[in-house]
């Protein structure tokens, strides 16, 4: 039976574990929020914005991304962008999302942490109530800033500790090694939070190793460059460390030259616990299902691979075991239905 990949992926239950709420502001919403808040934009039309989303590396993207954050001012803004993403994810049959927000990019502009968190959390509650999609919140520290700033964010977010799943590390990777944040990650773990770090996107394999061995992360965000170090690949495979891979992000930030050279298939063959995610979907031209399909088309991933990626996403989530088991059963049911005559 020929696989109708688009149909199979569309109905495949899955989790998304690596996306940035600020990176999901579609240009239409950006204009709406800019008008609402009287924030001037450098573009006049939605088309102009999309034209501007051509990047040559991570930094060229981060410059635009931080600039786009200026339209987020009120609690309602943070609610609206989060609710829009969760609605779109629900349409991709994402059953559970673990989302990053970067408070430092907002508090530095004079937006209160309370404004950010209350808006996001209200949207997460609404999405669960209205669509049944569950979600968790990860606070991302910016690695180009001093470790003290990350520690101050951890302290400031304590009043919301019961609503925060964990902490991550993002931003300009090269020159800001994981070791710079050893105390911050130890403090997060000591307080019982889950921890992840972006590593091996533009940085070397040694950054991935440091994240695992020194920061003791629960997941690696990206992880591509681990393939340069066979001993590290063996270690990650043995530990089962999840990698939250973002194929279209890698393409748009020129981490890979073209999709046929994306390392996802190699990762799966090496026994790595890889998952597929959208990272910053409005900037990189695709939501999670677009990422699954791009890999199917360019790398020849078959129904077994696509199913494995969805199963990995559930098992790599921070959901309790019972809910994981229920979602895995849903995946198996979808797979069985696809193969029924
Ligand atoms: N890499 C690093 N930091 C980020 C990214 C990314 O892809 N997206 C948003 N912040
Ligand atoms: Zn990311």
Short mmCIF file of C-alpha atoms in Angstrom, two decimals, residues 62-175:
data_model
loop_
_atom_site.label_atom_id
_atom_site.label_comp_id
_atom_site.label_asym_id
_atom_site.label_seq_id
_atom_site.Cartn_x
_atom_site.Cartn_y
_atom_site.Cartn_z
CA UNK A 62 17.92 36.40 16.40
CA UNK A 63 18.23 40.10 15.46
CA UNK A 64 14.83 40.03 13.71
CA UNK A 65 13.31 37.78 16.36
CA UNK A 66 14.19 40.10 19.25
CA UNK A 67 12.95 43.04 17.19
CA UNK A 68 9.61 41.28 16.56
CA UNK A 69 9.21 40.73 20.33
CA UNK A 70 8.57 44.49 20.75
CA UNK A 71 4.94 44.07 19.71
CA UNK A 72 4.31 41.93 22.83
CA UNK A 73 3.41 44.39 25.57
CA UNK A 74 0.29 43.44 27.51
CA UNK A 75 -0.93 40.26 29.20
CA UNK A 76 -3.52 39.98 26.43
CA UNK A 77 -0.74 40.00 23.80
CA UNK A 78 1.06 37.09 25.47
CA UNK A 79 -2.26 35.31 25.77
CA UNK A 80 -3.16 35.84 22.11
CA UNK A 81 0.14 34.65 20.64
CA UNK A 82 0.16 31.54 22.86
CA UNK A 83 -3.48 30.74 22.14
CA UNK A 84 -2.89 31.12 18.38
CA UNK A 85 0.05 28.71 18.47
CA UNK A 86 -1.82 26.10 20.53
CA UNK A 87 -4.80 26.33 18.15
CA UNK A 88 -2.49 25.77 15.17
CA UNK A 89 -0.68 22.93 16.96
CA UNK A 90 -4.02 21.29 17.79
CA UNK A 91 -4.83 21.37 14.06
CA UNK A 92 -1.58 19.40 13.48
CA UNK A 93 -2.80 16.82 16.01
CA UNK A 94 -0.27 17.90 18.61
CA UNK A 95 -1.74 16.43 21.79
CA UNK A 96 0.84 18.00 24.11
CA UNK A 97 3.26 20.92 23.64
CA UNK A 98 6.23 21.98 25.76
CA UNK A 99 6.90 25.60 24.88
CA UNK A 100 9.74 28.03 25.53
CA UNK A 101 9.26 31.65 26.48
CA UNK A 102 12.28 33.92 27.05
CA UNK A 103 11.39 36.30 29.90
CA UNK A 104 14.67 38.23 29.73
CA UNK A 105 13.83 39.58 26.26
CA UNK A 106 10.67 41.10 27.74
CA UNK A 107 11.70 42.22 31.23
CA UNK A 108 14.67 44.08 29.71
CA UNK A 109 12.14 46.12 27.67
CA UNK A 110 10.21 46.98 30.82
CA UNK A 111 7.49 44.31 30.53
CA UNK A 112 6.82 42.72 33.92
CA UNK A 113 7.42 38.99 34.36
CA UNK A 114 3.90 38.75 35.74
CA UNK A 115 2.48 40.16 32.49
CA UNK A 116 4.37 37.57 30.44
CA UNK A 117 3.56 34.54 32.60
CA UNK A 118 -0.07 35.32 33.44
CA UNK A 119 -0.88 35.88 29.75
CA UNK A 120 0.82 32.66 28.61
CA UNK A 121 -0.60 30.54 31.44
CA UNK A 122 -4.17 31.75 30.83
CA UNK A 123 -3.87 30.75 27.16
CA UNK A 124 -2.53 27.30 28.12
CA UNK A 125 -5.54 26.79 30.40
CA UNK A 126 -7.96 27.97 27.71
CA UNK A 127 -6.43 25.65 25.10
CA UNK A 128 -6.76 22.64 27.37
CA UNK A 129 -10.34 23.55 28.26
CA UNK A 130 -11.44 24.28 24.69
CA UNK A 131 -9.37 21.85 22.58
CA UNK A 132 -8.07 19.27 25.06
CA UNK A 133 -4.45 20.02 24.14
CA UNK A 134 -2.15 20.00 27.18
CA UNK A 135 1.01 22.06 27.46
CA UNK A 136 3.96 22.84 29.68
CA UNK A 137 6.07 25.96 30.01
CA UNK A 138 9.86 26.14 29.87
CA UNK A 139 11.63 29.42 30.65
CA UNK A 140 14.59 29.98 28.33
CA UNK A 141 17.71 31.79 29.53
CA UNK A 142 19.69 33.79 26.95
CA UNK A 143 23.24 32.54 26.76
CA UNK A 144 24.84 35.80 25.60
CA UNK A 145 23.81 37.39 28.93
CA UNK A 146 25.69 36.78 32.21
CA UNK A 147 24.82 33.71 34.29
CA UNK A 148 23.75 36.06 37.11
CA UNK A 149 20.85 37.27 34.93
CA UNK A 150 19.63 33.70 34.46
CA UNK A 151 19.86 33.10 38.23
CA UNK A 152 17.88 36.31 38.85
CA UNK A 153 15.17 35.07 36.43
CA UNK A 154 14.97 31.75 38.30
CA UNK A 155 14.50 33.64 41.57
CA UNK A 156 11.93 36.05 40.12
CA UNK A 157 9.82 33.19 38.73
CA UNK A 158 9.55 31.36 42.08
CA UNK A 159 5.96 32.59 42.72
CA UNK A 160 4.91 30.61 39.59
CA UNK A 161 7.05 27.53 40.34
CA UNK A 162 4.07 25.15 40.35
CA UNK A 163 3.17 26.24 36.81
CA UNK A 164 6.69 26.03 35.37
CA UNK A 165 7.94 22.73 33.97
CA UNK A 166 11.57 23.67 33.62
CA UNK A 167 14.32 25.83 32.21
CA UNK A 168 16.26 25.95 28.96
CA UNK A 169 19.14 27.81 27.35
CA UNK A 170 19.00 29.53 23.95
CA UNK A 171 20.34 32.41 21.89
CA UNK A 172 23.76 32.95 20.31
CA UNK A 173 25.54 29.63 20.80
CA UNK A 174 29.12 30.00 19.56
CA UNK A 175 31.32 31.64 22.21
#
